[in-house]
Amino acid sequence: MRAKNIGIDLGTANTIVYAEGKGIVLSEPSVVAKNTKTGEIVSVGSEARDMIGRTPASIVAIRPMKNGVIADYDTTVAMMKYYIQKALGGKGSKPYVMVCVPSGVTEVEKRAVIDATRVAGARDAYVIEEPFASAIGAGLPVMDPTGSMVVDIGGGTTDVATISLGGIVSSRSISMAGDKLDECIIYYVRQNYNLLIGERTAEQLKIDVASASTTLAKELDSQTIRGRDLVTGLPKTIEIPAEAVAEAIQEVVDEIITAIKETLEETSPEIAADVIDHGIVLTGGGAQLRHLPEVISDATKVPVFVASDPLDCVAIGTGESLKSIDVMKKK
């Protein structure tokens, strides 16, 4: 029996796997827990993420992807092997695999992704650019002679692209995305409240009360957080207002808006006119940031929408592109 071909959204924060004929079969954090003494992989995915900041010295929880590209090759191979086997239900057959990469990656980085996927158990591997995959997943008419604009805000990168006739017309890839939002929150809390918080707390704060607008954030409730007091060194609980969190992430929001404006400036007048007609579509986990569509729309004077399934758009698009895998084989 032929192995089902699979599409992998190999993200900095999460890995989502799409199996041909089944849809999304797996969505887990891109984290691997490794024993530093023996080099053995202790756990992968959700289990490994729960260990972040809570491991003994001999075990480290690693995120092998950085800014959408491979930062730790061997660990990425181990992680992909685990996900491919899990997606196929442990069957021994080798699938063709389509993996998405950020739009700004070099040929060397693309090659690393293809090699890692082959070593992890793929019969062969192909890459698709993230904004193109997310546009397919969001249901945009990518093959038509109509300009579409997509902004994919992932964990490591934000990819902005205008697409027409099955190709990317202009694009930008910046490392201002979900992880950077967490970093900004950690830094802000440390500077303004003398409190050290971990990645998980910052992420929870982002999910619960973060807003792209400092003005609109005033309507949101404040949040209680716990961390370590930098003065006494003891655990401490504080209340943080939502507008403080909005202020903390303002720099990242501004950078994303700049990337969108620069991409629009490079676009032909016809495609720019199409984008004004159809609007900008936001995908990725970062698209769920409160008030982001309003803030971007205000800055660009273009309507902005969030895709119906923002987290899964890239994986769905990567999976959909498996239908044209025979074209890829001939390349």
Coordinates of C-alpha atoms in Angstrom, one line a residue:
M1 CA 0.0 0.0 0.0
R2 CA 1.3 3.4 -1.0
A3 CA 2.2 5.8 1.8
K4 CA 0.0 8.9 2.1
N5 CA 2.0 12.0 1.0
I6 CA 2.2 14.5 3.7
G7 CA 2.6 18.3 4.0
I8 CA 4.5 19.8 7.0
D9 CA 4.3 23.3 8.3
L10 CA 7.6 23.2 10.0
G11 CA 7.3 26.3 12.2
T12 CA 9.5 27.9 14.8
A13 CA 6.8 27.5 17.5
N14 CA 4.6 24.7 16.2
T15 CA 4.7 21.9 13.6
I16 CA 1.5 21.0 11.9
V17 CA 1.2 17.9 9.7
Y18 CA -1.3 17.4 6.9
A19 CA -1.9 13.9 5.5
E20 CA -3.2 13.4 2.0
G21 CA -6.9 12.4 2.1
K22 CA -7.1 13.0 5.9
G23 CA -6.4 16.7 6.5
I24 CA -4.5 17.9 9.6
V25 CA -3.5 14.9 11.6
L26 CA -1.0 16.5 14.0
S27 CA -0.3 19.8 15.6
E28 CA 2.4 20.0 18.3
P29 CA 5.1 22.4 19.5
S30 CA 8.4 22.4 17.7
V31 CA 10.3 21.4 20.9
V32 CA 12.7 18.5 21.6
A33 CA 13.9 17.5 25.1
K34 CA 17.4 16.1 24.9
N35 CA 19.7 14.4 27.5
T36 CA 23.0 16.4 27.3
K37 CA 25.0 13.6 28.8
T38 CA 23.9 10.7 26.5
G39 CA 22.6 12.8 23.5
E40 CA 19.4 10.8 23.6
I41 CA 16.0 12.4 22.7
V42 CA 13.8 12.3 25.9
S43 CA 10.6 13.6 24.4
V44 CA 9.2 15.6 21.4
G45 CA 6.3 18.0 21.1
S46 CA 3.8 18.9 23.8
E47 CA 5.6 16.8 26.5
A48 CA 8.9 18.5 25.7
R49 CA 7.3 22.0 25.7
D50 CA 6.0 21.3 29.3
M51 CA 9.6 20.8 30.3
I52 CA 10.8 24.3 29.2
G53 CA 12.3 26.1 32.2
R54 CA 11.6 23.1 34.4
T55 CA 14.3 20.6 33.5
P56 CA 17.3 19.3 35.6
A57 CA 20.8 20.2 34.3
S58 CA 21.2 17.0 32.3
I59 CA 18.1 17.6 30.2
V60 CA 17.6 20.6 27.9
A61 CA 14.4 21.5 26.0
I62 CA 15.5 22.8 22.6
R63 CA 13.6 24.6 19.8
P64 CA 15.6 23.3 16.8
M65 CA 14.0 25.9 14.4
K66 CA 15.0 29.6 14.6
N67 CA 13.3 32.3 12.6
G68 CA 11.7 29.6 10.4
V69 CA 15.0 27.9 9.4
I70 CA 16.9 25.0 10.9
A71 CA 19.2 26.1 13.7
D72 CA 20.0 22.5 15.0
Y73 CA 20.1 20.0 12.2
D74 CA 20.3 16.7 14.1
T75 CA 17.6 17.7 16.5
T76 CA 15.3 18.8 13.6
V77 CA 15.9 15.4 11.9
A78 CA 14.9 13.6 15.1
M79 CA 11.8 15.8 15.5
M80 CA 10.7 15.3 11.9
K81 CA 11.2 11.6 12.1
Y82 CA 8.9 11.5 15.1
Y83 CA 6.2 13.6 13.4
I84 CA 6.4 11.7 10.1
Q85 CA 6.0 8.3 11.9
K86 CA 3.3 9.6 14.1
A87 CA 1.4 11.1 11.1
L88 CA 1.6 7.7 9.2
G89 CA 0.6 5.7 12.3
G90 CA 4.0 4.1 12.6
K91 CA 3.8 2.3 9.2
G92 CA 7.1 1.7 7.5
S93 CA 6.3 3.1 4.1
K94 CA 8.0 6.3 2.9
P95 CA 5.9 9.3 1.9
Y96 CA 6.6 12.2 -0.4
V97 CA 6.8 15.3 1.8
M98 CA 6.1 18.9 1.1
V99 CA 7.6 21.3 3.7
C100 CA 7.1 25.0 3.9
V101 CA 9.9 27.6 4.3
P102 CA 9.8 31.4 4.9
S103 CA 9.9 33.4 1.7
G104 CA 13.3 35.0 2.5
V105 CA 15.4 31.8 2.9
T106 CA 18.6 31.1 0.9
E107 CA 19.1 28.1 -1.3
V108 CA 21.4 26.6 1.4
E109 CA 18.7 26.8 4.0
K110 CA 16.2 25.3 1.5
R111 CA 18.6 22.4 0.9
A112 CA 19.0 21.8 4.6
V113 CA 15.2 21.4 5.0
I114 CA 15.1 19.0 2.0
D115 CA 18.0 16.9 3.3
A116 CA 16.7 16.8 6.9
T117 CA 13.3 15.6 5.6
R118 CA 14.9 12.9 3.5
V119 CA 17.0 11.7 6.4
A120 CA 13.9 11.7 8.7
G121 CA 12.3 9.1 6.4
A122 CA 10.8 10.9 3.4
R123 CA 11.0 9.2 -0.1
D124 CA 11.6 12.7 -1.4
A125 CA 11.0 16.2 -0.2
Y126 CA 10.0 19.5 -1.8
V127 CA 9.6 23.0 -0.4
I128 CA 6.9 25.6 -0.8
E129 CA 7.2 29.2 0.3
E130 CA 5.1 30.0 3.5
P131 CA 3.1 33.0 2.3
F132 CA 2.1 31.1 -0.9
A133 CA 1.0 28.1 1.2
S134 CA -0.9 30.3 3.6
A135 CA -2.6 32.0 0.6
I136 CA -3.8 28.6 -0.7
G137 CA -4.9 27.6 2.8
A138 CA -6.8 30.8 3.2
G139 CA -8.7 30.1 -0.1
L140 CA -7.3 33.0 -2.0
P141 CA -7.4 32.8 -5.9
V142 CA -3.6 32.3 -6.2
M143 CA -3.8 30.9 -9.8
D144 CA -5.9 33.8 -11.1
P145 CA -4.6 37.0 -12.8
T146 CA -5.8 38.8 -9.7
G147 CA -3.5 40.3 -7.0
S148 CA -3.9 38.9 -3.5
M149 CA -1.9 40.0 -0.4
V150 CA -1.2 37.7 2.6
V151 CA 0.5 38.4 5.9
D152 CA 1.6 35.2 7.7
I153 CA 2.6 35.9 11.3
G154 CA 4.2 32.8 12.6
G155 CA 6.4 32.1 15.6
G156 CA 9.7 33.0 14.2
T157 CA 8.9 35.0 11.1
T158 CA 6.3 37.3 9.6
D159 CA 6.0 36.7 5.8
V160 CA 4.3 39.3 3.7
A161 CA 3.6 38.7 0.0
T162 CA 1.6 39.8 -2.9
I163 CA 0.6 36.8 -5.1
S164 CA -0.8 36.6 -8.7
L165 CA -0.9 33.9 -11.4
G166 CA 0.5 31.2 -9.2
G167 CA 3.6 33.1 -8.1
I168 CA 4.9 35.6 -5.5
V169 CA 5.1 39.1 -7.0
S170 CA 6.8 40.9 -4.1
S171 CA 7.6 39.7 -0.6
R172 CA 9.2 40.5 2.7
S173 CA 10.2 38.1 5.5
I174 CA 11.1 39.6 8.9
S175 CA 12.0 38.0 12.3
M176 CA 9.3 40.1 14.1
A177 CA 6.6 37.5 15.0
G178 CA 5.2 35.5 17.9
D179 CA 8.5 34.7 19.6
K180 CA 9.5 38.4 19.4
L181 CA 6.3 39.4 21.1
D182 CA 7.1 37.1 24.0
E183 CA 10.6 38.5 24.3
C184 CA 9.3 42.1 24.3
I185 CA 6.9 41.2 27.1
I186 CA 9.6 39.5 29.2
Y187 CA 11.9 42.6 28.7
Y188 CA 9.2 45.1 29.5
V189 CA 8.1 43.3 32.7
R190 CA 11.7 43.1 33.8
Q191 CA 12.5 46.8 33.1
N192 CA 9.2 48.2 34.5
Y193 CA 8.3 45.8 37.3
N194 CA 11.6 44.3 38.4
L195 CA 10.1 40.9 37.8
L196 CA 11.6 38.0 35.9
I197 CA 9.0 35.9 34.0
G198 CA 9.5 32.9 31.8
E199 CA 8.6 32.2 28.2
R200 CA 5.4 30.3 29.1
T201 CA 4.1 33.2 31.3
A202 CA 4.9 35.8 28.6
E203 CA 3.1 33.6 26.0
Q204 CA 0.0 33.3 28.3
L205 CA 0.0 37.1 28.8
K206 CA 0.1 37.6 25.0
I207 CA -2.8 35.2 24.5
D208 CA -4.9 36.5 27.3
V209 CA -4.6 40.3 27.1
A210 CA -2.2 41.5 24.4
S211 CA -3.5 44.1 21.9
A212 CA -2.0 45.7 18.9
S213 CA -3.5 49.1 20.0
T214 CA -2.5 50.8 23.2
T215 CA -5.7 52.9 23.0
L216 CA -8.1 49.9 22.5
A217 CA -6.2 47.9 25.2
K218 CA -7.7 50.2 27.9
E219 CA -11.0 48.3 27.5
L220 CA -9.3 45.0 28.4
D221 CA -8.9 43.6 32.0
S222 CA -5.6 43.6 33.7
Q223 CA -3.8 40.2 34.3
T224 CA -2.2 38.6 37.4
I225 CA 1.3 37.2 36.7
R226 CA 3.9 35.4 38.8
G227 CA 7.6 35.5 38.6
R228 CA 10.8 36.1 40.5
D229 CA 11.4 39.5 42.1
L230 CA 14.8 40.8 40.9
V231 CA 15.4 42.8 44.1
T232 CA 14.6 40.1 46.7
G233 CA 15.1 37.0 44.6
L234 CA 11.8 35.6 45.9
P235 CA 8.7 34.6 44.0
K236 CA 6.2 37.5 43.6
T237 CA 2.7 38.1 42.1
I238 CA 1.8 41.3 40.4
E239 CA -1.1 42.8 38.5
I240 CA -0.3 44.1 34.9
P241 CA -2.7 46.3 32.9
A242 CA -3.5 45.3 29.3
E243 CA -2.2 48.7 28.0
A244 CA 1.2 48.0 29.5
V245 CA 1.4 44.7 27.5
A246 CA 0.2 46.6 24.4
E247 CA 3.0 49.1 25.0
A248 CA 5.5 46.3 25.4
I249 CA 4.8 44.8 21.9
Q250 CA 4.3 48.1 20.0
E251 CA 7.7 47.9 18.3
V252 CA 6.9 44.5 16.8
V253 CA 3.5 45.7 15.5
D254 CA 5.2 48.8 13.9
E255 CA 7.8 46.6 12.2
I256 CA 5.1 44.3 10.7
I257 CA 3.2 47.4 9.4
T258 CA 6.4 48.7 7.9
A259 CA 7.0 45.4 6.1
I260 CA 3.4 45.5 4.7
K261 CA 3.9 49.0 3.5
E262 CA 7.3 48.2 1.8
T263 CA 5.8 45.2 0.1
L264 CA 2.8 47.3 -1.2
E265 CA 5.3 50.0 -2.4
E266 CA 7.1 47.4 -4.6
T267 CA 3.8 46.2 -6.1
S268 CA 2.5 47.2 -9.6
P269 CA -0.5 49.6 -9.6
E270 CA -2.8 46.8 -11.0
I271 CA -2.0 44.5 -8.1
A272 CA -2.2 47.3 -5.6
A273 CA -5.7 48.1 -7.0
D274 CA -6.7 44.4 -6.5
V275 CA -5.4 44.4 -3.0
I276 CA -7.6 47.5 -2.2
D277 CA -10.6 45.7 -3.7
H278 CA -10.1 42.3 -1.9
G279 CA -8.2 43.4 1.2
I280 CA -5.1 42.0 3.1
V281 CA -5.6 38.5 4.6
L282 CA -3.8 37.7 7.9
T283 CA -2.8 34.1 8.7
G284 CA -0.7 32.4 11.3
G285 CA -1.0 32.4 15.1
G286 CA 0.0 36.1 15.3
A287 CA -3.1 37.0 13.3
Q288 CA -5.1 36.3 16.5
L289 CA -3.6 39.3 18.2
R290 CA -6.4 41.6 19.3
H291 CA -7.1 44.7 17.3
L292 CA -4.4 43.9 14.7
P293 CA -6.7 44.1 11.6
E294 CA -7.9 47.5 12.7
V295 CA -4.4 48.8 13.4
I296 CA -3.0 47.6 10.0
S297 CA -6.1 48.8 8.1
D298 CA -5.7 52.2 9.7
A299 CA -2.0 52.4 8.7
T300 CA -2.4 51.2 5.1
K301 CA -6.0 52.4 4.3
V302 CA -6.7 48.9 3.0
P303 CA -9.4 46.5 4.4
V304 CA -7.8 43.7 6.5
F305 CA -9.3 40.3 7.3
V306 CA -8.2 37.4 9.4
A307 CA -8.4 34.0 7.6
S308 CA -11.1 31.6 8.9
D309 CA -8.5 29.1 10.2
P310 CA -5.4 31.3 10.7
L311 CA -3.3 28.7 12.6
D312 CA -3.8 26.0 10.1
C313 CA -3.7 27.9 6.8
V314 CA 0.0 27.1 6.0
A315 CA -0.4 23.4 6.7
I316 CA -3.7 23.2 4.7
G317 CA -2.0 25.1 1.8
T318 CA 1.1 22.8 2.0
G319 CA -1.2 19.8 2.0
E320 CA -3.3 21.2 -0.9
S321 CA -0.1 21.7 -2.9
L322 CA 0.5 17.9 -2.6
K323 CA -2.1 17.6 -5.4
S324 CA 0.5 19.1 -7.8
I325 CA 3.4 17.0 -6.5
D326 CA 3.8 15.3 -9.9
V327 CA 4.7 18.6 -11.3
M328 CA 7.4 19.0 -8.6
K329 CA 8.8 15.6 -9.4
K330 CA 9.5 16.7 -12.9
K331 CA 11.4 19.8 -11.9

